[in-house]
Coordinates of C-alpha atoms in Angstrom, one line a residue:
X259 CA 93.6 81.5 91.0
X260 CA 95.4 80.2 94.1
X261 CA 99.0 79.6 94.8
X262 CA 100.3 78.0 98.0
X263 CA 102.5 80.2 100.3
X264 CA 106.3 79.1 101.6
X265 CA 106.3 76.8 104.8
X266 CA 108.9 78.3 106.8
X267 CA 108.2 81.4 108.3
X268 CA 108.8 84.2 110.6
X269 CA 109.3 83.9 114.2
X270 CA 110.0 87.1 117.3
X271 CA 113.3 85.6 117.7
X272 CA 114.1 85.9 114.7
X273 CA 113.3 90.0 114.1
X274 CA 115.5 92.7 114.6
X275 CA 115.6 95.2 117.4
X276 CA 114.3 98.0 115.0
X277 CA 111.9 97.8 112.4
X278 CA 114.4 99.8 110.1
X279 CA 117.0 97.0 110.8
X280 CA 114.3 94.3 110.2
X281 CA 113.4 96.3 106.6
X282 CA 116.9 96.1 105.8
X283 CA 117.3 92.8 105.9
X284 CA 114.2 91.9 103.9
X285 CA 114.9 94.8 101.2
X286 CA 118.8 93.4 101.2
X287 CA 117.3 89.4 100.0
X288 CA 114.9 91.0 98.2
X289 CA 117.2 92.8 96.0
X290 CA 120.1 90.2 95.9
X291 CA 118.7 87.1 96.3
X292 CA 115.3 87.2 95.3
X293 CA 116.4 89.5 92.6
X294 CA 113.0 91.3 92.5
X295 CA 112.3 94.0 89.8
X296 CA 112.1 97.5 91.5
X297 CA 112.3 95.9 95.1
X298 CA 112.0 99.7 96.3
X299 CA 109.3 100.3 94.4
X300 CA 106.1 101.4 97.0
X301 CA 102.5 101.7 97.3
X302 CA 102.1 105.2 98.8
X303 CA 98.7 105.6 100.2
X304 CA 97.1 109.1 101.1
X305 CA 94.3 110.7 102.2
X306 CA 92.9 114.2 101.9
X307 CA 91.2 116.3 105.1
X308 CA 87.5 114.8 104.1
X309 CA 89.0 111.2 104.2
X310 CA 88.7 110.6 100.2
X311 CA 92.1 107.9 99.7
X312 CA 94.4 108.1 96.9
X313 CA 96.9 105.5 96.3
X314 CA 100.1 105.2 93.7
X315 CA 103.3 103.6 93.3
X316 CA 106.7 105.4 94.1
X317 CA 109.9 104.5 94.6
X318 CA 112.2 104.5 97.8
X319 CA 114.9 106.2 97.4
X320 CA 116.7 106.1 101.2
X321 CA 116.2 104.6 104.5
X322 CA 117.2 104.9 107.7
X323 CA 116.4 104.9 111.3
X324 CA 114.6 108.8 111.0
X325 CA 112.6 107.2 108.4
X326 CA 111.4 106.2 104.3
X327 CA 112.3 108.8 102.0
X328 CA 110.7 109.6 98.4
X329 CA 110.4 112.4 96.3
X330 CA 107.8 114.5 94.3
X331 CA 106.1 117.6 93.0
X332 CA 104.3 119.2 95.9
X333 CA 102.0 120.5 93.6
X334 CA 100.9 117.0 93.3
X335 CA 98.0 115.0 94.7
X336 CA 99.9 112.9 97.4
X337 CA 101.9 115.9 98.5
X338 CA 98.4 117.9 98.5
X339 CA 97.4 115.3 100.4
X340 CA 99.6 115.4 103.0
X341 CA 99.9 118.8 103.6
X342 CA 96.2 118.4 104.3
X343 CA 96.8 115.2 106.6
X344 CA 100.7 113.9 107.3
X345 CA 99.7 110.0 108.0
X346 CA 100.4 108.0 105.6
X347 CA 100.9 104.2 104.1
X348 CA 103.4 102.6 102.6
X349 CA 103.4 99.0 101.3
X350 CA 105.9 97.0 99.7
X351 CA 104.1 94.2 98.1
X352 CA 107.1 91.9 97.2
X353 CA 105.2 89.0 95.5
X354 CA 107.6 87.2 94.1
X355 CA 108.9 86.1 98.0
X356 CA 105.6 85.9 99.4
X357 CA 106.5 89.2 102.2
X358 CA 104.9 92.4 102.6
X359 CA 105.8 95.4 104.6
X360 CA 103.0 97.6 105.6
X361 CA 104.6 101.1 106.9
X362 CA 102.1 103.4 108.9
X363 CA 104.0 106.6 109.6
X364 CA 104.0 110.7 109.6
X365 CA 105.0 112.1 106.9
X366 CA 107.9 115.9 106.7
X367 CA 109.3 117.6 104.3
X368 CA 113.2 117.2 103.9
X369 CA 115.4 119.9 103.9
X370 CA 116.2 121.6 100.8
X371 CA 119.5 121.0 101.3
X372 CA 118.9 117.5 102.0
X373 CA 116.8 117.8 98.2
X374 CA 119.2 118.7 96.1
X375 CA 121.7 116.6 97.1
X376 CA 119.9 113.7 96.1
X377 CA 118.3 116.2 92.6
X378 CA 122.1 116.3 92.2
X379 CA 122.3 112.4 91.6
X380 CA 119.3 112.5 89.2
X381 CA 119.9 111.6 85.8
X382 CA 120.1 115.0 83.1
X383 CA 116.8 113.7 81.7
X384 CA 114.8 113.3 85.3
X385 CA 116.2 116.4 86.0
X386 CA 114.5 118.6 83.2
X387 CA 111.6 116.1 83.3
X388 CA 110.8 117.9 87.3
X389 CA 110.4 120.8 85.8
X390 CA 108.5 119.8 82.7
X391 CA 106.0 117.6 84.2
X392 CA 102.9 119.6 86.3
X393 CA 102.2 116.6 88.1
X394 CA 98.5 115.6 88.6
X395 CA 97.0 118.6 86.8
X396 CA 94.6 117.7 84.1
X397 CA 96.5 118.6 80.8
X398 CA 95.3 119.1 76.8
X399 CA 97.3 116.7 75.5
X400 CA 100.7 114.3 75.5
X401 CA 102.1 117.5 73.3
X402 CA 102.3 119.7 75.9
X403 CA 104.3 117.9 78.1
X404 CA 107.0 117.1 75.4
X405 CA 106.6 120.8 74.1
X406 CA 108.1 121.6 77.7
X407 CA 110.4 119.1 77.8
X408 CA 111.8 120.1 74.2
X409 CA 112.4 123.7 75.7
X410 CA 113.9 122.4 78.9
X411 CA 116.5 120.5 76.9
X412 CA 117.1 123.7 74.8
X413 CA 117.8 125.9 77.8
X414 CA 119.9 123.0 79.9
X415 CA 121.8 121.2 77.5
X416 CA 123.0 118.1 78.9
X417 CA 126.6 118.9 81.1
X418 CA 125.1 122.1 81.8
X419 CA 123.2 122.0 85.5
X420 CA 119.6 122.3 85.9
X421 CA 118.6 124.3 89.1
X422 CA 116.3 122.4 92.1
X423 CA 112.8 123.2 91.4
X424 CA 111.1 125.2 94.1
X425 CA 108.5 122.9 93.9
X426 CA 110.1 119.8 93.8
X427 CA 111.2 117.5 96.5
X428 CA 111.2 114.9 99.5
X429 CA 108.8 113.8 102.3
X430 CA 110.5 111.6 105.1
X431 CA 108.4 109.1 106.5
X432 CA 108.4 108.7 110.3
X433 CA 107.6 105.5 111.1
X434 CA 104.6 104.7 114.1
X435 CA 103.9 101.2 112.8
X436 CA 106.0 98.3 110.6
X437 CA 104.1 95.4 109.6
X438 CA 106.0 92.8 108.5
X439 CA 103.6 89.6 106.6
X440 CA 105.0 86.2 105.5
X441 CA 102.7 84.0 103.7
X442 CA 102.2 80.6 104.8
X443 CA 101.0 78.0 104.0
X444 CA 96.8 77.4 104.3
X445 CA 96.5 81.0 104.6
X446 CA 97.8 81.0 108.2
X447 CA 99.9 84.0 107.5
X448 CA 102.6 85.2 109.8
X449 CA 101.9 88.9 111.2
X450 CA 104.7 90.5 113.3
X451 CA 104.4 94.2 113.9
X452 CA 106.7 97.0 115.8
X453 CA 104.4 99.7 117.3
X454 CA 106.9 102.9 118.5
X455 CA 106.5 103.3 122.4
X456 CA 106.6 107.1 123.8
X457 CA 110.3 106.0 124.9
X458 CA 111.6 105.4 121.3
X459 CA 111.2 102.2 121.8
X460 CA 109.7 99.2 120.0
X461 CA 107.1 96.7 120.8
X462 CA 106.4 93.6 118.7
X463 CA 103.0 92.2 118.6
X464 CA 101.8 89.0 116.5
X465 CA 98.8 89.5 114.8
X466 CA 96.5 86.5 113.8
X467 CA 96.4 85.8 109.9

């Protein structure tokens, strides 16, 4: 299978002055004119203190200039993960538009305050389904999860607030490198990346295909 890449591509003058700016740009015609299913949607790639990688698909849920945010279950493998080693990957693999942005970054905790603002915005159901869901542990069966779930919805009818799991919550991604990939035609893909300088600043390089 092979499918020719778009001819027009993407030149330094063209890029913004910070990656996060550049992102925004791409995610903005990704979402509205490209009209891409899940344009946030991620590939967040881990890896523990022996150097064993683990990779899964998460979604983005802000971004700014301090960095990518997601959430999870720090009980899970990725946040396991990264409290063993905070570097970490993130690719969006936008397809449809022939682009990919490869983030290579540090990864924090958020504060809990920071947390459950955005739990707060959660719909009733995600809510109850942070607590009900051990993420990554090996489980009996299907039941077991919908057995908690059933006594979750019990004890917090919907309208009535569910409280922030302890456990629960957001990494902020600090970003050290931002690829940014157009395909082009032949193969001869273009490669710009912003590498973070000790100043704060930026440099762009051009990597060959």
């Amino acid at each position: 299978m092979r499918k020719q890449y778009r001819a027009e591509g993407l030149t330094e003058s063209e890029l913004a002055a910070t990656p996060v700016e550049q992102f925004a740009r791409w995610f903005t015609q990704a979402a509205t004119e490209a009209h891409l299913f899940e344009p946030n949607a991620m590939v967040v790639s881990t890896a523990d203190s022996e150097g064993r990688p683990g990779s899964r698909t998460v979604l983005l849920k802000q971004f700014d200039e301090q960095g990518f945010v997601f959430y999870t279950n720090y009980d899970s493998r990725k946040a396991r993960d990264l409290a063993e080693n905070p570097y970490v990957s993130l690719l969006f693999p936008w397809h449809a538009t022939a682009r990919q942005v490869i983030v290579l970054g540090v990864a924090r905790r958020t504060g809990r305050e920071e947390t459950a603002a955005y739990f707060r915005t959660r719909p009733h159901g995600s809510q109850l389904g942070a607590w009900a869901s051990a993420q990554s542990r090996v489980i009996t069966s299907r039941a077991e999860v919908d057995a908690a779930y059933a006594e979750l919805t019990t004890r917090y009818p919907e309208g009535e607030q569910v409280p922030v799991p302890p456990h629960w919550g957001g990494f902020r991604v600090a970003p050290l490198e931002v690829e940014f990939w157009q395909g082009r035609e032949n193969r001869l893909h273009d490669r710009l990346r912003y590498v973070a300088e000790q100043d704060g600043s930026w440099r762009v390089e051009r990597l060959s295909p």
